[in-house]
Coordinates of C-alpha atoms and ligand atoms in Angstrom, one line a residue:
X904 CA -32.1 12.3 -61.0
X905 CA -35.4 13.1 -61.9
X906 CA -37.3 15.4 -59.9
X907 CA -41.3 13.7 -59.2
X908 CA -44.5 16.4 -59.6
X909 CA -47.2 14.7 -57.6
X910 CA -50.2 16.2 -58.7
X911 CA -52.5 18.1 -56.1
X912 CA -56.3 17.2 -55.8
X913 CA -58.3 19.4 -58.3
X914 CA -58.7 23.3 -56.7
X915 CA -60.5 26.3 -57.2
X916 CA -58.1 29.2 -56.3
X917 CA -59.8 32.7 -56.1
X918 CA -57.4 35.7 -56.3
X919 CA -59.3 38.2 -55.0
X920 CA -57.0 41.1 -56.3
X921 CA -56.2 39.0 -59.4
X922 CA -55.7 42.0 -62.2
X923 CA -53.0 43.8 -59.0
X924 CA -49.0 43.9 -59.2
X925 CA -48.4 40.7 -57.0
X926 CA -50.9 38.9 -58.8
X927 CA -49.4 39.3 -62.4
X928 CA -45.6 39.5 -61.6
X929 CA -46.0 36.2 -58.9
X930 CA -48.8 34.5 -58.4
X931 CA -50.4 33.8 -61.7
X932 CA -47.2 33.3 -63.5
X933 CA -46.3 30.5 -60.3
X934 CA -49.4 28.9 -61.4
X935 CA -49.0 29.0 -65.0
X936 CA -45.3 27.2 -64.3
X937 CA -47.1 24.8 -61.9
X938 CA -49.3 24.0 -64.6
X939 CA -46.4 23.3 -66.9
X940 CA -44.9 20.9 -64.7
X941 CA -48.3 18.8 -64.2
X942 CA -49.1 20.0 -61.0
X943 CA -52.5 21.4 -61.2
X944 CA -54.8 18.7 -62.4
X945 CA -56.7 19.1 -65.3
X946 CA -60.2 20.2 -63.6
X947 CA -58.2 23.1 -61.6
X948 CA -59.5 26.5 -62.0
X949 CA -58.0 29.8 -61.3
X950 CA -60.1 32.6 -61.0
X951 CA -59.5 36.0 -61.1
X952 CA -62.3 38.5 -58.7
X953 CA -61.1 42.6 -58.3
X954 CA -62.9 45.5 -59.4
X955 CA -61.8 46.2 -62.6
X956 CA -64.3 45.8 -65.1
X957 CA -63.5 42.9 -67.5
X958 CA -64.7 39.5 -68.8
X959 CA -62.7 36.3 -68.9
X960 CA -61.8 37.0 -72.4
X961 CA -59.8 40.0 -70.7
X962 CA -58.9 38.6 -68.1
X963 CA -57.3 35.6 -70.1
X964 CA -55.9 38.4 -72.1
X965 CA -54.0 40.1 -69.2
X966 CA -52.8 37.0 -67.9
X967 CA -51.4 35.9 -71.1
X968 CA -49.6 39.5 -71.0
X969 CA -48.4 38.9 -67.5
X970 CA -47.0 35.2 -68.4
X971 CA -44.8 36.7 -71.1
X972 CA -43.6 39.1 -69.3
X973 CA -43.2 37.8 -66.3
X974 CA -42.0 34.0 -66.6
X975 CA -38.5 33.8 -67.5
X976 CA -38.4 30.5 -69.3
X977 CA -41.8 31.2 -71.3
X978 CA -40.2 30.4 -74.4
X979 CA -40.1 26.8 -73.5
X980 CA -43.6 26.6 -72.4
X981 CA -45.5 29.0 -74.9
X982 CA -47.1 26.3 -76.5
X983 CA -48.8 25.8 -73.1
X984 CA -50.8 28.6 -72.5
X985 CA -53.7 28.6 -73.8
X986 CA -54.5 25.3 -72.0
X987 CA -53.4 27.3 -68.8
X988 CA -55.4 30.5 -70.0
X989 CA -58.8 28.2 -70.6
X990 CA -58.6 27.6 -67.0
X991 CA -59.1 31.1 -66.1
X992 CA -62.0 32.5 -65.3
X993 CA -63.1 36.2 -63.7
X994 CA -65.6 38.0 -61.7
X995 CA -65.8 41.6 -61.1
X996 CA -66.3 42.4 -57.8
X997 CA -66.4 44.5 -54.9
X998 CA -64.9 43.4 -51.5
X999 CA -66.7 46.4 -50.3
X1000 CA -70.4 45.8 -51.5
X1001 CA -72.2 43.1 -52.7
X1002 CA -71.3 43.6 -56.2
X1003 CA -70.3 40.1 -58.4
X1004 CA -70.8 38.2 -54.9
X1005 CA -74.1 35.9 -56.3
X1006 CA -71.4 35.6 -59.8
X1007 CA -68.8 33.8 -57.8
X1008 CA -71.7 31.9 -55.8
X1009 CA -72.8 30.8 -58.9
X1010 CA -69.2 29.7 -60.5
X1011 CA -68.7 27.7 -57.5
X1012 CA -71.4 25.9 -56.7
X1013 CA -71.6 22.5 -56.9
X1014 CA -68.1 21.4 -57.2
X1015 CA -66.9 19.2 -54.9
X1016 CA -63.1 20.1 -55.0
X1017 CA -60.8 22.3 -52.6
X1018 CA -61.6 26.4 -52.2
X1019 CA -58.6 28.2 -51.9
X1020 CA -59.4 32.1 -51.8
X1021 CA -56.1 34.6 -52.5
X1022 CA -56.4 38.1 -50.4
X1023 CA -54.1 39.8 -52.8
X1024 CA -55.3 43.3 -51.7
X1025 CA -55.2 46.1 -49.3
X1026 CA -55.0 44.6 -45.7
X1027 CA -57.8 46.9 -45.4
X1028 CA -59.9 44.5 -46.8
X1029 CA -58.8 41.0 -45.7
X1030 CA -62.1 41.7 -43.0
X1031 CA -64.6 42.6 -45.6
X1032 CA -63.7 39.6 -47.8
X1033 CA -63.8 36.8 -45.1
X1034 CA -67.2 38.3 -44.0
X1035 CA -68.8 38.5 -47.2
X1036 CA -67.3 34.8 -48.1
X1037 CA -69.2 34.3 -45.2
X1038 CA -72.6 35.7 -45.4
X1039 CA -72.5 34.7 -49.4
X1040 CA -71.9 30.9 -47.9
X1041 CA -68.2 30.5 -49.2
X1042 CA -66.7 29.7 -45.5
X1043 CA -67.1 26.4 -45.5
X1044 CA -65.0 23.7 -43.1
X1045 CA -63.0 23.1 -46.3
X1046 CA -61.8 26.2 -47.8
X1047 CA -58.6 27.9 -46.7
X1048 CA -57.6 31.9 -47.1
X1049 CA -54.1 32.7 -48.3
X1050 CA -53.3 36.7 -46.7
X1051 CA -50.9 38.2 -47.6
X1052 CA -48.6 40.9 -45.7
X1053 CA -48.5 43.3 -43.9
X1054 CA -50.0 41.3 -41.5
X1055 CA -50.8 44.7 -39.4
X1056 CA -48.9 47.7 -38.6
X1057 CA -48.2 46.9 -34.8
X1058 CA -49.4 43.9 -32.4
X1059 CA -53.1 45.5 -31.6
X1060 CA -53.7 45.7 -35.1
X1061 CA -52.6 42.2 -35.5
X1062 CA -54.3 41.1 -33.1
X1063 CA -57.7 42.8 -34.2
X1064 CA -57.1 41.5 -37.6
X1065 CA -56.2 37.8 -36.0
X1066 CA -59.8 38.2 -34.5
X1067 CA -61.3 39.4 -37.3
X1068 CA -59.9 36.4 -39.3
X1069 CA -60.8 34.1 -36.6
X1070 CA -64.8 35.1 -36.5
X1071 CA -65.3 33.2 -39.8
X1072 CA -62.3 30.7 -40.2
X1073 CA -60.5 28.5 -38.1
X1074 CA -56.5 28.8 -37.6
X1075 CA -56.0 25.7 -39.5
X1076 CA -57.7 27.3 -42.6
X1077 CA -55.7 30.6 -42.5
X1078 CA -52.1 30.9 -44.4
X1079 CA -50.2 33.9 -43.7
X1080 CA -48.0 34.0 -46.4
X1081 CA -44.3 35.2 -46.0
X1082 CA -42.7 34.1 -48.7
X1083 CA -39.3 34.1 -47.5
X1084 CA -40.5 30.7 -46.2
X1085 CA -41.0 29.6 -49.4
X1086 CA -37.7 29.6 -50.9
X1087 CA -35.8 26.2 -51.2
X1088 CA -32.5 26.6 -49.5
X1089 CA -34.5 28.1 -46.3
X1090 CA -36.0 24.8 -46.5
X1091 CA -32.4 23.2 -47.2
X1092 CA -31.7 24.8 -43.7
X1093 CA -34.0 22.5 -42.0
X1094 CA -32.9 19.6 -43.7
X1095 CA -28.9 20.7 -43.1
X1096 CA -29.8 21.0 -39.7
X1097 CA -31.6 18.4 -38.8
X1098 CA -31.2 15.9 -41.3
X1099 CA -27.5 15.6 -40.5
X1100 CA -25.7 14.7 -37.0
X1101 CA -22.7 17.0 -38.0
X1102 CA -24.5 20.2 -37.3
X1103 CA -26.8 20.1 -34.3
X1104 CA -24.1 19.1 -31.5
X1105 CA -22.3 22.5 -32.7
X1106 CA -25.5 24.6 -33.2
X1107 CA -25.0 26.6 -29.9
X1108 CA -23.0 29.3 -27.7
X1109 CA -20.1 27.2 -26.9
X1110 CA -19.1 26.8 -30.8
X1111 CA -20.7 29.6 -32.9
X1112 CA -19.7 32.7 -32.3
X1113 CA -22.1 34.9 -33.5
X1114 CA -25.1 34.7 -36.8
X1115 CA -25.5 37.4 -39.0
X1116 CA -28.7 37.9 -41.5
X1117 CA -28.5 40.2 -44.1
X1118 CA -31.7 41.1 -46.4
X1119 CA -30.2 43.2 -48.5
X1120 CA -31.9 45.3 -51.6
X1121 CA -30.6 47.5 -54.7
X1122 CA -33.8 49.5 -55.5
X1123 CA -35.4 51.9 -53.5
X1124 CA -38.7 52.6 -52.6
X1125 CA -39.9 52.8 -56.1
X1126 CA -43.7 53.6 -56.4
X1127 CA -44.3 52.4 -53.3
X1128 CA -43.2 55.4 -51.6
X1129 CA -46.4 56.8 -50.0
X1130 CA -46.9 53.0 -48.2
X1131 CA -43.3 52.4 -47.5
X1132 CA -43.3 55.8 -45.6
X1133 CA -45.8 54.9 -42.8
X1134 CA -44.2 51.6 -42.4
X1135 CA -40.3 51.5 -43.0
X1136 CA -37.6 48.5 -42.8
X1137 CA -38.5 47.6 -39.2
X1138 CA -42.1 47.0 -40.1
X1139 CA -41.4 45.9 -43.9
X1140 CA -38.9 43.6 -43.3
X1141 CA -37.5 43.0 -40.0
X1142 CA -40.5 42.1 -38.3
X1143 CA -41.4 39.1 -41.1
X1144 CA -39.0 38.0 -42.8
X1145 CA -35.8 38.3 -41.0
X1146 CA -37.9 37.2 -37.9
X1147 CA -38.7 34.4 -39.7
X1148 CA -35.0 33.6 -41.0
X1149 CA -34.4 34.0 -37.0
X1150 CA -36.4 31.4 -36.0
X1151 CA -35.7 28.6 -38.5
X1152 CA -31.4 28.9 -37.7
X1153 CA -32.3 29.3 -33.8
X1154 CA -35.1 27.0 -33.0
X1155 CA -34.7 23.7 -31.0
X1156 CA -35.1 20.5 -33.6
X1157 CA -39.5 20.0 -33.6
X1158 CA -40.3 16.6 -32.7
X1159 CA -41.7 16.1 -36.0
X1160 CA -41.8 17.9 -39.1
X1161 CA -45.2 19.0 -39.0
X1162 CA -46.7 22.8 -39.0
X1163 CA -47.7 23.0 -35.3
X1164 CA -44.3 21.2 -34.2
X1165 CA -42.4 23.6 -36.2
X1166 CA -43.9 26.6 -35.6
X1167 CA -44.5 25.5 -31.4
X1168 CA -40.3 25.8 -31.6
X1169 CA -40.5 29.3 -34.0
X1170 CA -42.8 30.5 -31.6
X1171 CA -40.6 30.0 -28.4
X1172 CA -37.5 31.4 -30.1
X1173 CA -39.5 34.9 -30.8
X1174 CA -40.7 34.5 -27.0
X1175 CA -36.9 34.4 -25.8
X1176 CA -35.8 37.2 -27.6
X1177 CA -34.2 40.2 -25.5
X1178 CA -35.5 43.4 -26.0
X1179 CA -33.2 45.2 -28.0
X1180 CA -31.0 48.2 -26.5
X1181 CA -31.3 51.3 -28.1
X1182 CA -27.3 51.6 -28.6
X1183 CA -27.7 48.2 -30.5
X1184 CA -29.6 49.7 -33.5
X1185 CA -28.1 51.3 -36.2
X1186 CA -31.1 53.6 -38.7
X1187 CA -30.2 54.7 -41.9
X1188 CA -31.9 56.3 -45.1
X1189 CA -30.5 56.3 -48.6
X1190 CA -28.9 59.6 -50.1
X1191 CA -29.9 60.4 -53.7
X1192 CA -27.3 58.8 -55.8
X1193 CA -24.4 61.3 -56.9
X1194 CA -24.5 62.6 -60.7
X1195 CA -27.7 60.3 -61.0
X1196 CA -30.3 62.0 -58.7
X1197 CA -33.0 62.2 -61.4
X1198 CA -33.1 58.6 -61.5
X1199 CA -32.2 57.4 -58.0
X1200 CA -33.7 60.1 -55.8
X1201 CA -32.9 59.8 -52.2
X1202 CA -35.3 58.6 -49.6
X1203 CA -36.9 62.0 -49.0
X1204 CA -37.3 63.1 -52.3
X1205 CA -38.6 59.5 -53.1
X1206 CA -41.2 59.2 -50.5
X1207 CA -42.1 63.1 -51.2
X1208 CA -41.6 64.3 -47.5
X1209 CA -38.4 66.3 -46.6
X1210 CA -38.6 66.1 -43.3
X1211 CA -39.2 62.5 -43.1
X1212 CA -38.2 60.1 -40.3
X1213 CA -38.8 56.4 -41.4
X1214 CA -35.8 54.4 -41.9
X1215 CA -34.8 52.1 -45.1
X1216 CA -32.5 50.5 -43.3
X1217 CA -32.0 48.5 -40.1
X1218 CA -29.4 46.9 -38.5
X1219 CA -29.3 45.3 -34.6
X1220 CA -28.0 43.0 -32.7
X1221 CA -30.2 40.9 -30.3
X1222 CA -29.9 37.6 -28.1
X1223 CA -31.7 34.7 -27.2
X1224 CA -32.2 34.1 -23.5
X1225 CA -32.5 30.2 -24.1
X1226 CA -29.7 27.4 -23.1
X1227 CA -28.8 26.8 -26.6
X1228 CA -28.1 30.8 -27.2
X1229 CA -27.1 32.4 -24.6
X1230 CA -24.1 34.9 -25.0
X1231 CA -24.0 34.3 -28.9
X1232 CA -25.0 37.5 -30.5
X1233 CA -27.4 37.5 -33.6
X1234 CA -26.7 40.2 -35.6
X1235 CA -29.9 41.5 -38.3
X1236 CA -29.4 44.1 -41.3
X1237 CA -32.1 44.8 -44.0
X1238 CA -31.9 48.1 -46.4
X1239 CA -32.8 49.5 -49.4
X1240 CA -30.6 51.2 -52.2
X1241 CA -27.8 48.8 -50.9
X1242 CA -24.4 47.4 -53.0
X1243 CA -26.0 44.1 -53.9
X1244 CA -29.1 42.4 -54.0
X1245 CA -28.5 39.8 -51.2
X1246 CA -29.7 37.9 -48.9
X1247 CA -27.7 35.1 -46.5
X1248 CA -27.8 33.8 -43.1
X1249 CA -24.2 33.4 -41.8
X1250 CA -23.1 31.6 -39.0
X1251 CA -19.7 32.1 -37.9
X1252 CA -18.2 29.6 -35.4
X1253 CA -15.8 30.4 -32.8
X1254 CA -11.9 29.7 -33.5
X1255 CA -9.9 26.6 -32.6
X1256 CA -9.4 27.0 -28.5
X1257 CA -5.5 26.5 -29.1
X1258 CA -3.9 26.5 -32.5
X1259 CA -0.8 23.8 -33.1
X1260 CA 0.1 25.8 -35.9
X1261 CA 3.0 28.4 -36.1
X1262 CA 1.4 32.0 -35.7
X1263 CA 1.9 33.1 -39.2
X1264 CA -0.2 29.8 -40.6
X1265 CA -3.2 32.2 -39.5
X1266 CA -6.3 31.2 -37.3
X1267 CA -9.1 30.7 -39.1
X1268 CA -13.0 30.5 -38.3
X1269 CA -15.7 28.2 -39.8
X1270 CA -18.5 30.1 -41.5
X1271 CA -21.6 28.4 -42.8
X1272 CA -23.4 30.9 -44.9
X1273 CA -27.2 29.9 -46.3
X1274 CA -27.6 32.5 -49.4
X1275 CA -31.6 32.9 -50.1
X1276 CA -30.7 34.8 -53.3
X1277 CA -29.7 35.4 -56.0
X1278 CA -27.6 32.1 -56.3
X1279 CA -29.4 29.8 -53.5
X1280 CA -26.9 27.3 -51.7
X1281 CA -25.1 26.8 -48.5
X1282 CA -21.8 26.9 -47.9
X1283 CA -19.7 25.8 -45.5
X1284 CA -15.8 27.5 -45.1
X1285 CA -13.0 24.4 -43.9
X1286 CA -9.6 25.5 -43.2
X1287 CA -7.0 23.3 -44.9
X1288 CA -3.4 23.7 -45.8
X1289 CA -2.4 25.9 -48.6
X1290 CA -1.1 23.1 -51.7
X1291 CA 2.4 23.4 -52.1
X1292 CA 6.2 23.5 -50.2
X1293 CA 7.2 26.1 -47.8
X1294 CA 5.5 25.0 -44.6
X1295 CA 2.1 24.6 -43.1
X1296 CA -0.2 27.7 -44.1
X1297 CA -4.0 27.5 -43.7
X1298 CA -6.6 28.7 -45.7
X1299 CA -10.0 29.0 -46.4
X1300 CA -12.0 27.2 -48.9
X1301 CA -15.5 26.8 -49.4
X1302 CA -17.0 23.6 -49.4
X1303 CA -20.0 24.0 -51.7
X1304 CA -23.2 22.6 -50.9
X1305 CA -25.3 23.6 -53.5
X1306 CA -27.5 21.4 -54.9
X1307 CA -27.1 21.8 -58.8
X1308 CA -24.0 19.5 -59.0
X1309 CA -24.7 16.9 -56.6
X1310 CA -28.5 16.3 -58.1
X1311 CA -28.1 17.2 -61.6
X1312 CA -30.4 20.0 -63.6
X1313 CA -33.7 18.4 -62.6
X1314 CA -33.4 17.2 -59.3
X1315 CA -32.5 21.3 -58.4
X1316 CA -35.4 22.8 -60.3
X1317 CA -36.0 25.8 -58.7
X1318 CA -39.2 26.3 -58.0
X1319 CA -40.3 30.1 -57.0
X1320 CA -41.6 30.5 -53.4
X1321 CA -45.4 31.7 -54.1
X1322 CA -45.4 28.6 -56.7
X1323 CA -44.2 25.9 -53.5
X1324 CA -46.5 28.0 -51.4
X1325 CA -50.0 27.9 -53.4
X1326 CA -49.2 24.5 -54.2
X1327 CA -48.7 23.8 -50.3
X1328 CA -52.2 25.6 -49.7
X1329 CA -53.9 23.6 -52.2
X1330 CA -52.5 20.2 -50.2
X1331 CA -53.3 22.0 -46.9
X1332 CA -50.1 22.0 -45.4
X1333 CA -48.8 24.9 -43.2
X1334 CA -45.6 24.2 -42.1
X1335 CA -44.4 27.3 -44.5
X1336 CA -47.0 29.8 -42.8
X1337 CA -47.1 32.2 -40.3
X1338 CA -49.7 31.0 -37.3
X1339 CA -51.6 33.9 -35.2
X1340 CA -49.5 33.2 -32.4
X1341 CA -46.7 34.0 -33.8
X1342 CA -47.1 37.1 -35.9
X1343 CA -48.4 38.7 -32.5
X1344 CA -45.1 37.7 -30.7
X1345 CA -43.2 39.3 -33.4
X1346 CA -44.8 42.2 -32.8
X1347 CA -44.9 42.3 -29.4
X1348 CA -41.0 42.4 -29.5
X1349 CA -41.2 44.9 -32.3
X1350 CA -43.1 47.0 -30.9
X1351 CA -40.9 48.8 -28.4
X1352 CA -38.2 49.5 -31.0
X1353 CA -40.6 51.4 -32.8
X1354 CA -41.9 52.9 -30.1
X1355 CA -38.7 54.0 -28.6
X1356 CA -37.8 55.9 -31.7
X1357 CA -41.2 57.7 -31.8
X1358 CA -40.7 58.6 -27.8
X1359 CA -37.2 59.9 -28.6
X1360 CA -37.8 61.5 -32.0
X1361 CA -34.4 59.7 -33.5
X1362 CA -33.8 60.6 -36.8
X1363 CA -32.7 58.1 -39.4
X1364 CA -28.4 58.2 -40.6
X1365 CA -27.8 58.9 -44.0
X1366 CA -26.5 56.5 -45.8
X1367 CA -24.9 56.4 -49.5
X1368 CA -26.8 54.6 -52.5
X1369 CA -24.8 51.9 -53.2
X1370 CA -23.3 51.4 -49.8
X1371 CA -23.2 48.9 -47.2
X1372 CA -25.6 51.3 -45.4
X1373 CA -24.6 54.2 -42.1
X1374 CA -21.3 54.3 -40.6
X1375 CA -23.4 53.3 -37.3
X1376 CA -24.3 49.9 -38.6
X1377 CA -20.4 49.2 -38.9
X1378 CA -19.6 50.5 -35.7
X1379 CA -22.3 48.5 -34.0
X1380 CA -20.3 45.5 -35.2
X1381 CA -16.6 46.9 -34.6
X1382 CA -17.5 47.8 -30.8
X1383 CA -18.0 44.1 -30.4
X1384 CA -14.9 43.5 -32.4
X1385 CA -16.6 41.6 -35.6
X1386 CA -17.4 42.7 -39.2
X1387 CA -20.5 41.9 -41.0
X1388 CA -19.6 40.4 -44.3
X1389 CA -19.5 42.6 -47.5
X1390 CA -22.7 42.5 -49.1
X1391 CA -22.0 41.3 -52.7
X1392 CA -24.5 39.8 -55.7
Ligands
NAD503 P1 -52.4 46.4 -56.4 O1 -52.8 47.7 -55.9 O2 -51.5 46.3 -57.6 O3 -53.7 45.5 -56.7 C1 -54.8 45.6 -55.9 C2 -55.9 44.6 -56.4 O4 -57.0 44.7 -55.5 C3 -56.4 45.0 -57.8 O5 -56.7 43.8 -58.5 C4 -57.7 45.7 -57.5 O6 -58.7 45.5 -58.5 C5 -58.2 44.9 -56.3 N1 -59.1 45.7 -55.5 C6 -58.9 46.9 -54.9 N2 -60.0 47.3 -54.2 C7 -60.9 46.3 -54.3 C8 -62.2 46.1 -53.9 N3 -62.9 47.0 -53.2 N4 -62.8 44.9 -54.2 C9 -62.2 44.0 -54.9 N5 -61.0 44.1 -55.4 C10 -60.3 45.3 -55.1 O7 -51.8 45.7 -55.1 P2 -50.6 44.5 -55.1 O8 -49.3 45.2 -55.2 O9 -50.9 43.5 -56.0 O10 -50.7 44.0 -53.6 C11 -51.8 43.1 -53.1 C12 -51.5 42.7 -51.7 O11 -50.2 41.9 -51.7 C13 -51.3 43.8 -50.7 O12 -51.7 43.3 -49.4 C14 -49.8 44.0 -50.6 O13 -49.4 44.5 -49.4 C15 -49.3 42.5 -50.8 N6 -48.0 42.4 -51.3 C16 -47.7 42.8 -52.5 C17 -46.4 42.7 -53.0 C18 -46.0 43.1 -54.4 O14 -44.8 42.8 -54.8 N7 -46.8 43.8 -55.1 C19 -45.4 42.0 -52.2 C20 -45.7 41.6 -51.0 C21 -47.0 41.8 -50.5

């Protein structure tokens, strides 16, 4: 099978930020691969605007540096960049001041194509750059803002931010990017779920017995200590992405699949969750690694405060006072420094109601899990008889649904989640994006948590490198009489 590349209609993409860490490791090498596969049409420009002081020589040059280091497969597509590069252009300016403002102006005038302007900077900025877009007559009823997270630190700075946003651009030209929502077996969920009958008459309390969703990470807080400090897994992690995750497993089938249908039945899922005990959350923070502390400090040492209370890893269970959910627990866990790099939604169904088997033939549970990385698929676990004589013994085997064998090479091209997500900016299309409405609700349910551990000065659980994460994460799931599954690569 042979996957189609429709290309989008020609674009101008700004990356404000465009010489920063996001921008070379994702979002120019995404384009450079979208440009490989025929996507961006030939009059498409990309063009780079932050402060550093270069011309589009450098720029070019930077980018070319970032391509190689960054895109995996650049070997097959070498010969490609310099058409890619001569679609680069760049603008030094200040989001601040009105410094390189009239340049871009003048680069963009008179085309008659899509404006797509990248904030891939400091939140703190996302404000000045849609008012100076504004005032320098860039805000027009065409052109959409891609921002990019945190979307604020708590709901009233969301909310400010929301307002900020919504002074100069209308919802339907703002993308909140949380790229979790860009990956292709999230979107495989959807399709699982509600492009088949088998799953949706089963997708409730009476058959699953509980849904676990594990973000899991093996590096620390790297250089990103002094942010990560003031904003920790709850914030980083739990409040976006595994809200998101959330949502997409629990919501009601949309009557269409179209961004406000979707995201009306995201948004009522985040409005029907409980608030979450305290005695259902487990904290943790890495230890330094034994015999290897120089390399992989703990937490403290990493983030430079000894006394320091923000956690680096989560875990909670929470419900969802709906029909569909009620009494079926979901369980969330996120960490850094943890045994694997993983990340899968599992969703374990309840057991047989009366097994015709003998006892020692074992009862057994269904478990679709949804891995997000590394290895993207979904997987569904079927009992069946163990081959061979001597009786009727069950076991478990995975049914695989992964997409490689079934569609060949080319039909599962995996295509990174920034490249989907630009391209599904250019095309104007935000099913994959966070609305206003829903980033505050996420908050609004997060905020308590937070707050309670502020009010009650908890302190975070140690936790080993390499491990699974506290002993109170386990026990959260023992008291219930359930395991979370090992986290493994
Ligand atoms: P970075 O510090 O590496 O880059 C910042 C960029 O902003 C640079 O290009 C810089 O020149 C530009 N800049 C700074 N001040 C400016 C000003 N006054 N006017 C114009 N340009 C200015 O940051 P980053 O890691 O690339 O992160 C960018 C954004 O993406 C942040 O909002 C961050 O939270 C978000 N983000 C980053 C990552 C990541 O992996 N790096 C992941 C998720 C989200």
């Amino acid at each position: 099978m042979v996957s189609r590349v429709i290309p989008v209609d020609p674009f101008d993409l700004v990356i404000f930020g465009g010489t920063g860490d996001l921008a070379r490791r994702k979002i120019l090498p995404g384009l450079f691969r979208r440009f490989c596969a025929g996507q961006m049409p030939p009059s498409a420009r990309v063009i780079g605007a932050a402060r550093s002081d270069l011309d589009t020589q450098g720029y070019r040059d930077l980018v070319a540096d970032a391509i190689a280091e960054f895109n995996s497969d650049f070997d097959h597509e070498a010969d490609q960049l310099k058409g890619f590069l001569d679609r680069l252009e760049y603008v030094a300016i200040d989001a601040k001041g009105q410094e390189g403002w009239a340049d871009l102006q003048k680069l963009l005038q008179g085309t008659d194509r899509i404006e797509a302007y990248y904030f891939s900077v400091s939140p703190s900025l996302f404000g000045d750059l849609a008012e100076r877009l504004q005032q320098w007559g860039m805000a027009d009823a065409n052109s959409r803002i891609v921002v990019e997270k945190p979307f604020g630190r708590d709901l009233q700075t969301a909310r400010t931010l929301n307002a900020t946003l919504a002074k100069y651009f209308d919802e339907r030209q703002i993308y909140r990017i949380d790229h979790y929502l860009g990956k292709e077996t999230v979107q495989n969920l959807m399709a699982v779920r509600f492009g088949n009958m088998l799953f949706e008459p089963l997708w409730n309390s009476q058959y699953v017995d509980h849904i676990q969703i594990t973000v899991a990470e093996t590096v620390g807080v790297g250089g990103r200590g002094e942010y990560y400090d003031k904003s920790g897994a709850m914030r980083d992690m739990v409040q976006n992405h595994l809200m998101q995750l959330l949502c997409l497993i629990a919501m009601e089938p949309p009557a269409r699949f179209d961004p406000d249908a979707v995201r009306d039945e995201k948004l009522k899922v985040i409005r029907a969750l409980d608030p979450v005990k305290p005695h259902h959350i487990a904290r943790g923070q890495y230890q330094a690694e034994p015999c290897n502390e120089a390399h992989h400090p703990g937490y403290r040492t990493a983030v430079g405060d000894p006394r320091s209370r923000t956690e680096s890893f989560v875990a909670l269970k929470t419900h969802i006072s709906n029909w569909r959910w009620a009494g079926t627990p979901f369980y969330l866990r996120t960490g850094k420094r943890m045994a694997a790099r993983s990340s899968e939604i599992t969703v374990v169904f309840k057991e047989t109601p009366h097994s015709i088997f003998a006892e020692d033939a074992g009862r057994h549970r269904n478990v679709l899990s949804i891995r997000l990385q590394p290895n993207e698929g979904i997987t569904l676990g079927v009992t069946i008889k163990e081959p061979g004589p001597g009786g009727m013994r069950l076991v478990d085997v995975p049914l695989d649904m992964t997409f490689a064998d079934a569609l060949g090479p080319e039909g599962a091209e995996q295509v990174d989640a920034y490249e989907r997500l630009i391209m599904d900016v250019i095309r104007g299309n935000q099913t994959l994006f966070m609305r206003g409405d829903e980033v505050e609700a996420a908050w609004a349910w997060t905020d308590p948590i937070i707050q309670g551990w502020e009010a009650r000065n908890d302190v975070p659980k140690p936790y080993d490198s390499g491990s699974d994460g506290p002993t109170d994460a386990f026990e959260l799931m023992r008291r219930d009489q359930r395991q979370w599954r090992e986290v493994s690569a």
